[in-house]
mmCIF file with all atom_site columns, C-alpha atoms and ligand atoms in Angstrom:
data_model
loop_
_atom_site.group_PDB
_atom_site.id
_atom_site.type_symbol
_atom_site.label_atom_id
_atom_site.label_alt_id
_atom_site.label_comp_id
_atom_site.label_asym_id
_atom_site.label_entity_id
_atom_site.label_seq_id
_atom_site.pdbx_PDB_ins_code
_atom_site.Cartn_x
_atom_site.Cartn_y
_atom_site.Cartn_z
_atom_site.occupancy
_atom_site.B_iso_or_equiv
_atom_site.pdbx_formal_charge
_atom_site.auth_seq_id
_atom_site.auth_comp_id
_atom_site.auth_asym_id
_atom_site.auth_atom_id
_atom_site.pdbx_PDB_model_num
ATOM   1   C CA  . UNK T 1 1   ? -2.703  32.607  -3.191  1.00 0.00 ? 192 UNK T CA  1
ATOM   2   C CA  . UNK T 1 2   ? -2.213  29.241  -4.743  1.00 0.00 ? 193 UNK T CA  1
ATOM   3   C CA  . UNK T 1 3   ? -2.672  26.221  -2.333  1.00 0.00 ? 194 UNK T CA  1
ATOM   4   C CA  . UNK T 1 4   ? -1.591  22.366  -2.612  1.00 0.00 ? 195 UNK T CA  1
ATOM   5   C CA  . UNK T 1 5   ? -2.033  19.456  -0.547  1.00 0.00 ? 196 UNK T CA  1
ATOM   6   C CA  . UNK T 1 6   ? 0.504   16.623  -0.453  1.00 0.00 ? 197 UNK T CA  1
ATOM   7   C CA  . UNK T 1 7   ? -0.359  13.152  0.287   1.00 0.00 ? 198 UNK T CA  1
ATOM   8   C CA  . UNK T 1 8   ? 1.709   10.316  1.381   1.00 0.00 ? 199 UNK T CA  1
ATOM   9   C CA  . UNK T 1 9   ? 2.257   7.604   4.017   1.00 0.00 ? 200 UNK T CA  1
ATOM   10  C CA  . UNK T 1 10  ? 4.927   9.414   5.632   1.00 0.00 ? 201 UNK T CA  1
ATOM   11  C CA  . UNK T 1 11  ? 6.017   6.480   7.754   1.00 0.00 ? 202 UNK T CA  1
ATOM   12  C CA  . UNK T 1 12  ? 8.126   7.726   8.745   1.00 0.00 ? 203 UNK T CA  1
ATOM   13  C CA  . UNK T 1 13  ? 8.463   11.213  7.117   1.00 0.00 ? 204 UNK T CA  1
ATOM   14  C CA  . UNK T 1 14  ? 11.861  11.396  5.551   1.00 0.00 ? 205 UNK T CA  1
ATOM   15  C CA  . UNK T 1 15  ? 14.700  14.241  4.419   1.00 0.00 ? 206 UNK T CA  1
ATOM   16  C CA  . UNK T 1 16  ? 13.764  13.496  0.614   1.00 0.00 ? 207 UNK T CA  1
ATOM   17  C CA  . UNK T 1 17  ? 10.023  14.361  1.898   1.00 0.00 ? 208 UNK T CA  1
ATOM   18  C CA  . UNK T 1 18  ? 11.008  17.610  3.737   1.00 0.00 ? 209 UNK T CA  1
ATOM   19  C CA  . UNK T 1 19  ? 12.987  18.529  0.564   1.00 0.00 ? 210 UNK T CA  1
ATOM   20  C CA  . UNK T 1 20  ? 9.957   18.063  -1.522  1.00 0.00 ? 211 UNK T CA  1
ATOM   21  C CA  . UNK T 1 21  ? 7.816   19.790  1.285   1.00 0.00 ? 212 UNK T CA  1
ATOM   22  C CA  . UNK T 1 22  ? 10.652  22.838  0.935   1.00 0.00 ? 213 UNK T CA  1
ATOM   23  C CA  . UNK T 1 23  ? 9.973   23.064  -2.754  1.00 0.00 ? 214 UNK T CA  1
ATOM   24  C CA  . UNK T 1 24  ? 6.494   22.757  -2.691  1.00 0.00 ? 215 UNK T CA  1
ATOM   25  C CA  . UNK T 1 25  ? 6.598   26.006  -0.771  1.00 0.00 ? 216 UNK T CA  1
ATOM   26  C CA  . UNK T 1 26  ? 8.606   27.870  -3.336  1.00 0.00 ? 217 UNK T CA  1
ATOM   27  C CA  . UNK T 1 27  ? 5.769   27.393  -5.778  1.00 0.00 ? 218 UNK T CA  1
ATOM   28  C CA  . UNK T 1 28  ? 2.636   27.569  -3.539  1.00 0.00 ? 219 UNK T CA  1
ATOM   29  C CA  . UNK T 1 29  ? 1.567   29.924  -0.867  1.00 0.00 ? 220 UNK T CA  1
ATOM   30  C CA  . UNK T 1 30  ? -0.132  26.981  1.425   1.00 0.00 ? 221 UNK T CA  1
ATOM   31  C CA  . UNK T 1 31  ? 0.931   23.274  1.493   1.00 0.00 ? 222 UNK T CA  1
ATOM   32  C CA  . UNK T 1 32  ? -0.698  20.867  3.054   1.00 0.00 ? 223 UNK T CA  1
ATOM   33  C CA  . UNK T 1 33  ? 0.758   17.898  3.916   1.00 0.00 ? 224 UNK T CA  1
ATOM   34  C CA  . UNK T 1 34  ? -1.617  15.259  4.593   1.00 0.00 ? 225 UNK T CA  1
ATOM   35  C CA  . UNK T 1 35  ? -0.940  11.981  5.810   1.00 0.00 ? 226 UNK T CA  1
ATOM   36  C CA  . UNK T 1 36  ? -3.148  8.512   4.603   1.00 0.00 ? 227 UNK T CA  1
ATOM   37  C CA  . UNK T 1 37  ? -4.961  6.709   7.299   1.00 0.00 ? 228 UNK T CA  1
ATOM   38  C CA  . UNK T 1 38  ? -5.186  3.153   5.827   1.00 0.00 ? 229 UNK T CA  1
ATOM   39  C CA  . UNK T 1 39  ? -6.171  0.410   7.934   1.00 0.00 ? 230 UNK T CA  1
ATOM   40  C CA  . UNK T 1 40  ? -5.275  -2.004  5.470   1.00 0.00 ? 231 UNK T CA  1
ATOM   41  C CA  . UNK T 1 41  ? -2.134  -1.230  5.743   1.00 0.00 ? 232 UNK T CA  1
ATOM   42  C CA  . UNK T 1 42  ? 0.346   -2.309  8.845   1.00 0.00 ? 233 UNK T CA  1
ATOM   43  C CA  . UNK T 1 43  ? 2.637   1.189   9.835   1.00 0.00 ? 234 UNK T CA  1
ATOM   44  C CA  . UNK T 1 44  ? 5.149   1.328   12.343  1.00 0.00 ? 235 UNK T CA  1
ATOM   45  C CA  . UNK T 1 45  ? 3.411   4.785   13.554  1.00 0.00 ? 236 UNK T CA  1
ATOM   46  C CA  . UNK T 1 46  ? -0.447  5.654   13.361  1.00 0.00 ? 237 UNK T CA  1
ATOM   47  C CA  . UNK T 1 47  ? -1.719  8.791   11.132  1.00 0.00 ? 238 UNK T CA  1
ATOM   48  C CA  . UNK T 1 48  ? -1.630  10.736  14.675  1.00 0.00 ? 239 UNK T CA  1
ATOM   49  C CA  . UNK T 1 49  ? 1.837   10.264  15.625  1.00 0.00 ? 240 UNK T CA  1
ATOM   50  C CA  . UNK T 1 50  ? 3.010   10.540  11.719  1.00 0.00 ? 241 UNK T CA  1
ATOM   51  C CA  . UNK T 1 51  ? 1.434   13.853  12.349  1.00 0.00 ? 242 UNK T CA  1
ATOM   52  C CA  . UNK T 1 52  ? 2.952   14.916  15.485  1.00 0.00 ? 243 UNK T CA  1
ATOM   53  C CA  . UNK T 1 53  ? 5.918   13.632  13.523  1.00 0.00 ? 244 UNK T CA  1
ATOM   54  C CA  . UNK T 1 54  ? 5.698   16.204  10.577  1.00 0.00 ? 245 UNK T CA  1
ATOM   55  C CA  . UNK T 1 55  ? 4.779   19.021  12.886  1.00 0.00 ? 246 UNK T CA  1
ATOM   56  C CA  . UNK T 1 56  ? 7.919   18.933  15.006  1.00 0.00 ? 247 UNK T CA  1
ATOM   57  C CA  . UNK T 1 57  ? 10.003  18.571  11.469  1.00 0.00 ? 248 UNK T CA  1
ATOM   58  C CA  . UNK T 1 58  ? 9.155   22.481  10.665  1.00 0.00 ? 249 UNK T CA  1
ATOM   59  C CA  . UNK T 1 59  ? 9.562   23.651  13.829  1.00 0.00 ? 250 UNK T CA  1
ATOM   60  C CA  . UNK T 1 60  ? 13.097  25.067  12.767  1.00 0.00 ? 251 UNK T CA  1
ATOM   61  C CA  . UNK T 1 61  ? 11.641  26.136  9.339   1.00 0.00 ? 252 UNK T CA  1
ATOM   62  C CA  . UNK T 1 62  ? 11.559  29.354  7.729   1.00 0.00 ? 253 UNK T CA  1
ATOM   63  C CA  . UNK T 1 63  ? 8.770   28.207  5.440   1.00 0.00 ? 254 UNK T CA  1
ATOM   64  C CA  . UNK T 1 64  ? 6.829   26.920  8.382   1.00 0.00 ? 255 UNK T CA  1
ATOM   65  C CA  . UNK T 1 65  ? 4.041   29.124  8.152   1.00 0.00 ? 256 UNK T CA  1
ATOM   66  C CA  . UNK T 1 66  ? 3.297   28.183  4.752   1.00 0.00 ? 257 UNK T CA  1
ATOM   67  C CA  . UNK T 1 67  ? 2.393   24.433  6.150   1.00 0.00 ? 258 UNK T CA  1
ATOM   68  C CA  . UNK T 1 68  ? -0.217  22.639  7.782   1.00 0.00 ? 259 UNK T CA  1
ATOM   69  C CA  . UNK T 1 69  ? -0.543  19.183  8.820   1.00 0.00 ? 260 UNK T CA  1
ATOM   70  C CA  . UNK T 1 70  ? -3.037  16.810  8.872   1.00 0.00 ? 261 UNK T CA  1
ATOM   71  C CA  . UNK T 1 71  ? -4.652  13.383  7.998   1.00 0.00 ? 262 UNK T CA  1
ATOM   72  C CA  . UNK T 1 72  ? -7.143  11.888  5.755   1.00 0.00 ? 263 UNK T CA  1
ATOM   73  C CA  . UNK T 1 73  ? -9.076  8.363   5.385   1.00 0.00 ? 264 UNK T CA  1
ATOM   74  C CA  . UNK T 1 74  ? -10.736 7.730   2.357   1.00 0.00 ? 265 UNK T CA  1
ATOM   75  C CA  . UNK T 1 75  ? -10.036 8.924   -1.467  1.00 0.00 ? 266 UNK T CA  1
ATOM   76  C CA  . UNK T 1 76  ? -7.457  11.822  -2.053  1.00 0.00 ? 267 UNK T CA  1
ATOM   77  C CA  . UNK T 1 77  ? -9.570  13.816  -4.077  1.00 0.00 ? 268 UNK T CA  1
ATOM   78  C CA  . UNK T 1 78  ? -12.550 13.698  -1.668  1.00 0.00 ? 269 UNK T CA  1
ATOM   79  C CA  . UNK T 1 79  ? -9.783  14.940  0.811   1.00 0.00 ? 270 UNK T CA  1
ATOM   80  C CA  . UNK T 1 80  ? -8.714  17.731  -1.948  1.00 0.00 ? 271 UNK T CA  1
ATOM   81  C CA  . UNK T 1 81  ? -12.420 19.036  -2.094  1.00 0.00 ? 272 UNK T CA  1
ATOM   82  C CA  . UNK T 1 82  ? -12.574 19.613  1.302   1.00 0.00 ? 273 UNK T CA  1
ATOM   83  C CA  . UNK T 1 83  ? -9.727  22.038  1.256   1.00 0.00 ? 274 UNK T CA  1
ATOM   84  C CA  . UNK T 1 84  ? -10.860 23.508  -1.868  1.00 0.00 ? 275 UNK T CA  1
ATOM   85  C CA  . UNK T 1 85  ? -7.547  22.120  -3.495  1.00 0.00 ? 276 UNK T CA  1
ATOM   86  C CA  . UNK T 1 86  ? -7.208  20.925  -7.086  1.00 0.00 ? 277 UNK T CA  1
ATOM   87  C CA  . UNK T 1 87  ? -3.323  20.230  -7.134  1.00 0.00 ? 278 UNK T CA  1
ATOM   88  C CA  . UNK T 1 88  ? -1.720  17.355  -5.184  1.00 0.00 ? 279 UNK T CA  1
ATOM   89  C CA  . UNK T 1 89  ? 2.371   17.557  -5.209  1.00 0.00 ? 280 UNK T CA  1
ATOM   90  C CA  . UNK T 1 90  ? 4.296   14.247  -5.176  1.00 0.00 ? 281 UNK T CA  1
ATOM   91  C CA  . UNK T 1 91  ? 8.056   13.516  -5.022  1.00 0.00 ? 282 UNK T CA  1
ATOM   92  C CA  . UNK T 1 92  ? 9.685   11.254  -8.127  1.00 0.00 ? 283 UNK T CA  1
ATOM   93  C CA  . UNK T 1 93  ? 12.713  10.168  -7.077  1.00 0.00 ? 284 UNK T CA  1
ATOM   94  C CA  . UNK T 1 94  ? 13.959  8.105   -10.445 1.00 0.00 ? 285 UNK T CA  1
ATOM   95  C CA  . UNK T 1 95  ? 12.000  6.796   -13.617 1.00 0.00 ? 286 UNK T CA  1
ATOM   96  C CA  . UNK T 1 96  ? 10.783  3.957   -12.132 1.00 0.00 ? 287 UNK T CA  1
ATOM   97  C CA  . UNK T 1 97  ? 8.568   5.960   -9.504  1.00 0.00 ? 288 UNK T CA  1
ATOM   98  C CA  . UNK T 1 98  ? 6.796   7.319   -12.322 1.00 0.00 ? 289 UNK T CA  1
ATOM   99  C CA  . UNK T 1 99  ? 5.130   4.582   -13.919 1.00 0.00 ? 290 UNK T CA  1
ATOM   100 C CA  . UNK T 1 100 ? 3.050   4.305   -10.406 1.00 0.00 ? 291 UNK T CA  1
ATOM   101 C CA  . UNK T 1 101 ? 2.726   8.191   -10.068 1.00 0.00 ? 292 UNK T CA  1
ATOM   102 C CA  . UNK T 1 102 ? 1.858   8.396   -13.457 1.00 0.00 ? 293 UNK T CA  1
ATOM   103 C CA  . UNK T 1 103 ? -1.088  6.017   -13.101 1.00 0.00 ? 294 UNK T CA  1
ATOM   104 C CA  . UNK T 1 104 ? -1.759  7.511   -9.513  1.00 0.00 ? 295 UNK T CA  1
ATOM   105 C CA  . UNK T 1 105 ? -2.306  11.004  -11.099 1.00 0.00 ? 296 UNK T CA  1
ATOM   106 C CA  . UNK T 1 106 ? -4.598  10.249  -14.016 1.00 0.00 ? 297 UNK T CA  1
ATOM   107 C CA  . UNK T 1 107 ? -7.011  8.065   -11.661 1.00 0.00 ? 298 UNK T CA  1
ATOM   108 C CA  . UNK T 1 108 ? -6.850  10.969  -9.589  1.00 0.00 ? 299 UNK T CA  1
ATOM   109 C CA  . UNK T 1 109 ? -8.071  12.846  -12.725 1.00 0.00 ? 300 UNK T CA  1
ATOM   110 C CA  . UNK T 1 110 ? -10.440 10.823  -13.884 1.00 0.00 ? 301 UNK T CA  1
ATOM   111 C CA  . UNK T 1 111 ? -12.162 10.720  -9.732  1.00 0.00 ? 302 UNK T CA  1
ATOM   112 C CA  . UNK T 1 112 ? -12.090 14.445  -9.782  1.00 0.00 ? 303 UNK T CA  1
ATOM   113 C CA  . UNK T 1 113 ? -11.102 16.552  -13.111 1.00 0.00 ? 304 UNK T CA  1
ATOM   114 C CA  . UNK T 1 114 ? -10.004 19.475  -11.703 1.00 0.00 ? 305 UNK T CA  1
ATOM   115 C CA  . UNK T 1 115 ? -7.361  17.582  -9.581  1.00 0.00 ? 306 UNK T CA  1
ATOM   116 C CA  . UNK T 1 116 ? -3.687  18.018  -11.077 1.00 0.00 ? 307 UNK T CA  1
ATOM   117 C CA  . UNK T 1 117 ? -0.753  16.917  -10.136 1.00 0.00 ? 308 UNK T CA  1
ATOM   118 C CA  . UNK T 1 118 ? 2.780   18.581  -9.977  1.00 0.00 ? 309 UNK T CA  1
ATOM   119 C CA  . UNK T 1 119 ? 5.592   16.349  -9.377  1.00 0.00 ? 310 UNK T CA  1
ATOM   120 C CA  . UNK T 1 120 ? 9.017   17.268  -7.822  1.00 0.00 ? 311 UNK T CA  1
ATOM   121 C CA  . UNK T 1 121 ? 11.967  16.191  -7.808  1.00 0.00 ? 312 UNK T CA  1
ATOM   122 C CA  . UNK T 1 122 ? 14.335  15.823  -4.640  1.00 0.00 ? 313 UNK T CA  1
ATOM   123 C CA  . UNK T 1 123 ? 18.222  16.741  -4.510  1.00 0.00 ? 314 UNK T CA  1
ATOM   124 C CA  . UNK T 1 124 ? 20.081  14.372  -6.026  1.00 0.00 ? 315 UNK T CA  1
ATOM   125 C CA  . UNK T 1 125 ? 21.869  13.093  -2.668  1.00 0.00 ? 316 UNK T CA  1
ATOM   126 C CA  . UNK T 1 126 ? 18.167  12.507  -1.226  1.00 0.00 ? 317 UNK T CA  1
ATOM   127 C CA  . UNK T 1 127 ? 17.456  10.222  -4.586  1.00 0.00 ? 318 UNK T CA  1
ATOM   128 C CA  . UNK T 1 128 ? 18.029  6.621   -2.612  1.00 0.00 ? 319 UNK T CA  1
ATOM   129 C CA  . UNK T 1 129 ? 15.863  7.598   0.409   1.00 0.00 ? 320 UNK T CA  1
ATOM   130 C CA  . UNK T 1 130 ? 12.583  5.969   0.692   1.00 0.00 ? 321 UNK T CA  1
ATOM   131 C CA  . UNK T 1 131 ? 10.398  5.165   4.223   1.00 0.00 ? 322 UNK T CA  1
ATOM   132 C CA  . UNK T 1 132 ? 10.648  1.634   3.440   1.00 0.00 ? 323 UNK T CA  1
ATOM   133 C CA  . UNK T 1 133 ? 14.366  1.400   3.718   1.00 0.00 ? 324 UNK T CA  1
ATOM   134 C CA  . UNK T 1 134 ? 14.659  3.819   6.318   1.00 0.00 ? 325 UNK T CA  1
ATOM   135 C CA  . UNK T 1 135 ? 12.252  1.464   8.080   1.00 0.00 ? 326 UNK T CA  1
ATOM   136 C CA  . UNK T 1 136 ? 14.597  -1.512  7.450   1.00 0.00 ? 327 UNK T CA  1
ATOM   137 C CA  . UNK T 1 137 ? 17.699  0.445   8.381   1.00 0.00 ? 328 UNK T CA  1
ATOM   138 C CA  . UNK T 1 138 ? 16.102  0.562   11.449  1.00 0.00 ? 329 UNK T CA  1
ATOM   139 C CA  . UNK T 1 139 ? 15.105  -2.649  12.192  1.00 0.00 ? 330 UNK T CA  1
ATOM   140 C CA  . UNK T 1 140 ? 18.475  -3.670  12.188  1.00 0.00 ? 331 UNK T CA  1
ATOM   141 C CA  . UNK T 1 141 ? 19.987  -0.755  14.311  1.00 0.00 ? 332 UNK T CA  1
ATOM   142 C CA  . UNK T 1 142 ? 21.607  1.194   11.434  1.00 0.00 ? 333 UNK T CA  1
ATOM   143 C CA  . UNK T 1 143 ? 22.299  4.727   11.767  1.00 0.00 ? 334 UNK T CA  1
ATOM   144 C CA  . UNK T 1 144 ? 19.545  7.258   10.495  1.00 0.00 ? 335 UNK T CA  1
ATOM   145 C CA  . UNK T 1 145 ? 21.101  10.121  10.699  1.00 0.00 ? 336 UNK T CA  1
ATOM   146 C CA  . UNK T 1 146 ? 21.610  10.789  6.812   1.00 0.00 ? 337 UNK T CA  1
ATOM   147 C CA  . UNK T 1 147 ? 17.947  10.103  6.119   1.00 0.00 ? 338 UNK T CA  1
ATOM   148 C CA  . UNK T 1 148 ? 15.631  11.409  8.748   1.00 0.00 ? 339 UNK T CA  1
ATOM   149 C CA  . UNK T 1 149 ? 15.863  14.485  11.596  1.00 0.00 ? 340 UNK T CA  1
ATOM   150 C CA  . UNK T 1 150 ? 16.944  13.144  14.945  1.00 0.00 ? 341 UNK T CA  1
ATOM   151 C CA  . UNK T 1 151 ? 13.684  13.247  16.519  1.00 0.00 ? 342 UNK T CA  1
ATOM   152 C CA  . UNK T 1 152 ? 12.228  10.955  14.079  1.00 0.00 ? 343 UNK T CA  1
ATOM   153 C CA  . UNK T 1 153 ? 15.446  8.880   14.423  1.00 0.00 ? 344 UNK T CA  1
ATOM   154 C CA  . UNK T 1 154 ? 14.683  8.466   17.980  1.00 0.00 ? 345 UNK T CA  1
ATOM   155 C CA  . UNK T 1 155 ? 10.906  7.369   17.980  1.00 0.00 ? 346 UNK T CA  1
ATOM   156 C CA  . UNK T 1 156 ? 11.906  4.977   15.100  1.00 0.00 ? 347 UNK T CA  1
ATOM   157 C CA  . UNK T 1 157 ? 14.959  3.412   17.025  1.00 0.00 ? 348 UNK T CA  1
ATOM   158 C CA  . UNK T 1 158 ? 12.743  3.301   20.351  1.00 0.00 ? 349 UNK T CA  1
ATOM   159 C CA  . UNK T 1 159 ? 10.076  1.832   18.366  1.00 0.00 ? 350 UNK T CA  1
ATOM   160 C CA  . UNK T 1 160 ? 12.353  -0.783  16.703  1.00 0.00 ? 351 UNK T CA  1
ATOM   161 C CA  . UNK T 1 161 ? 13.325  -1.436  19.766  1.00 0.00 ? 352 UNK T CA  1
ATOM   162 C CA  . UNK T 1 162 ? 10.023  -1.768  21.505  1.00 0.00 ? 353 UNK T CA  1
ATOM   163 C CA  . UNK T 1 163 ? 9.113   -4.168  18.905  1.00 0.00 ? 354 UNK T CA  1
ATOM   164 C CA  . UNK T 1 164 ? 11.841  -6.652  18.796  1.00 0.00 ? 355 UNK T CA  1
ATOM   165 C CA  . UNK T 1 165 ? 12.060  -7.044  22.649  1.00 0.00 ? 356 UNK T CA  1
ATOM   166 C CA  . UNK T 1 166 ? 8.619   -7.982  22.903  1.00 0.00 ? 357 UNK T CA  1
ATOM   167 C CA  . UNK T 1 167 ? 8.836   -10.034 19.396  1.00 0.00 ? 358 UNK T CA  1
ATOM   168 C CA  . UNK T 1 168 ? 9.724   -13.070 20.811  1.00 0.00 ? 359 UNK T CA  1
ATOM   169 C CA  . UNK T 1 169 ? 11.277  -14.453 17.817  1.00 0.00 ? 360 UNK T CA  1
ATOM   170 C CA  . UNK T 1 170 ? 14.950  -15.994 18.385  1.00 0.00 ? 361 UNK T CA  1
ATOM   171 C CA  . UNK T 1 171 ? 14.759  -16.896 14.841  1.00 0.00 ? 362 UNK T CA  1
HETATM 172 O O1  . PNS P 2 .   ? 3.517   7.698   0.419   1.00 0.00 ? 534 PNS P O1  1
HETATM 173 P P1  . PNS P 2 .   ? 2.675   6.788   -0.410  1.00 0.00 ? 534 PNS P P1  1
HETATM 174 O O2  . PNS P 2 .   ? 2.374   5.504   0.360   1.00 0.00 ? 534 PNS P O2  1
HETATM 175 O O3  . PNS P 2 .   ? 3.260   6.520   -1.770  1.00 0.00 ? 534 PNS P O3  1
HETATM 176 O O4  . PNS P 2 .   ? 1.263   7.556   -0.651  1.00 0.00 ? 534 PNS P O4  1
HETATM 177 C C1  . PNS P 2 .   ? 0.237   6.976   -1.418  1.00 0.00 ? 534 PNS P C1  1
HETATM 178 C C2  . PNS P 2 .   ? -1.094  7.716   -1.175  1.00 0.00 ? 534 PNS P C2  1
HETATM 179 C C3  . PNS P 2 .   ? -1.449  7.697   0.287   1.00 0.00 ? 534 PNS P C3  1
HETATM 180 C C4  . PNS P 2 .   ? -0.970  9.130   -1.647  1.00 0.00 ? 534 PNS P C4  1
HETATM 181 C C5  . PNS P 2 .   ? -2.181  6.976   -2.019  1.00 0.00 ? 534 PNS P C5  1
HETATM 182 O O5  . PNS P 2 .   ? -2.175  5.632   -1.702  1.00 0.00 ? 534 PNS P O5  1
HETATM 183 C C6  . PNS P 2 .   ? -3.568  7.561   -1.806  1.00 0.00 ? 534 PNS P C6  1
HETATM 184 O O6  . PNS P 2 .   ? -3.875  8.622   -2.290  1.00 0.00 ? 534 PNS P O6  1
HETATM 185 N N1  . PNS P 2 .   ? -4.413  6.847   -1.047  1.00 0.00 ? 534 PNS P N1  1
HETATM 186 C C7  . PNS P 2 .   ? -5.767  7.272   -0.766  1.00 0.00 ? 534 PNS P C7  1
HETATM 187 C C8  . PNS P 2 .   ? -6.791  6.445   -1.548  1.00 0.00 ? 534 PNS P C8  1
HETATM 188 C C9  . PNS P 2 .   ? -7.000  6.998   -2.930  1.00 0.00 ? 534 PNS P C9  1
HETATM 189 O O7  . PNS P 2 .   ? -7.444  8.104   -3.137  1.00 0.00 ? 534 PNS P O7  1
HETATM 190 N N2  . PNS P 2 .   ? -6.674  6.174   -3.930  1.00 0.00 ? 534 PNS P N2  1
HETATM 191 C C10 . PNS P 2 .   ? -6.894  6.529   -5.331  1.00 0.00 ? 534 PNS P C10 1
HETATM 192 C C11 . PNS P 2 .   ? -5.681  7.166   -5.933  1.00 0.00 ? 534 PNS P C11 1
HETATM 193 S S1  . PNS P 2 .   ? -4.946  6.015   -7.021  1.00 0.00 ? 534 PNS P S1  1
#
């Protein structure tokens, strides 16, 4: 009974993170994914609806018993501690993710020894995805069907859309 948390914004959660999320499960008996409060940072959806988010991805799932859901504020490893976790997963989509994963991992080391982590890597296909683009896609209308599961494509269209009309900016 192995089990392994995995950390990330997750704003929104995208198809290259439920392909990680599906091989995480292949190698562990219990993932949890758990999603970064950080107030410094401006989101398009707060930890709880990221959550609510996530949840509603497994719902059609084979693996979805093997995965919980939840949120953290603070430092990862504190987070890992509290489930009694010592390996984090994280997805490396090309080299130049690692350099920052790299250096993400070995703080994470050197703030709690026992924590490891075990990258993955997505299907090739899934490579380009990242939230950030998928963010921008949607800003300007594009279609999100390729990179996130209709229900997320919805909230982040209606959201988009929520935003601009009240923007106020012609420019
Ligand atoms: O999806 P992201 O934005 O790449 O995830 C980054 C995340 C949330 C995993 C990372 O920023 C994090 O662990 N934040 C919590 C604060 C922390 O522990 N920082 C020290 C690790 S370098």
């Amino acid at each position: 009974m192995k089990k392994a948390l995995y950390p990330g914004s997750f704003d929104p959660i995208t198809f290259g993170h439920l392909d990680i999320l599906e091989r995480a499960t292949h190698l562990f008996s219990e993932v949890v994914v758990t999603v970064a409060v950080n107030r410094m940072k401006k989101t398009v959806f707060t930890a709880d609806e990221r959550v609510e988010m996530i949840r509603s991805c497994l719902d059609d799932k084979s693996w979805k018993n093997q995965v919980t859901v939840d949120k953290f504020e603070g430092l990862l490893v504190d987070h890992a501690h509290r489930h009694q976790v010592n390996t984090l997963i994280r997805g490396v989509r090309q080299v130049s993710d690692f350099e920052y994963e790299f250096r993400m991992a070995l703080m994470n080391r050197k703030l709690g020894k026992d924590i490891d982590t075990v990258f993955l890597m997505p299907r090739e296909e899934l490579t380009f995805i990242s939230a950030s683009l998928v963010r921008e896609v949607a800003y300007w209308g594009g279609d999100l069907s390729q990179f996130v599961p209709e229900h997320v494509a919805r909230q982040l269209a209606d959201r988009q859309y929520y935003k601009n009309q009240n923007s106020g900016n012609s420019n």
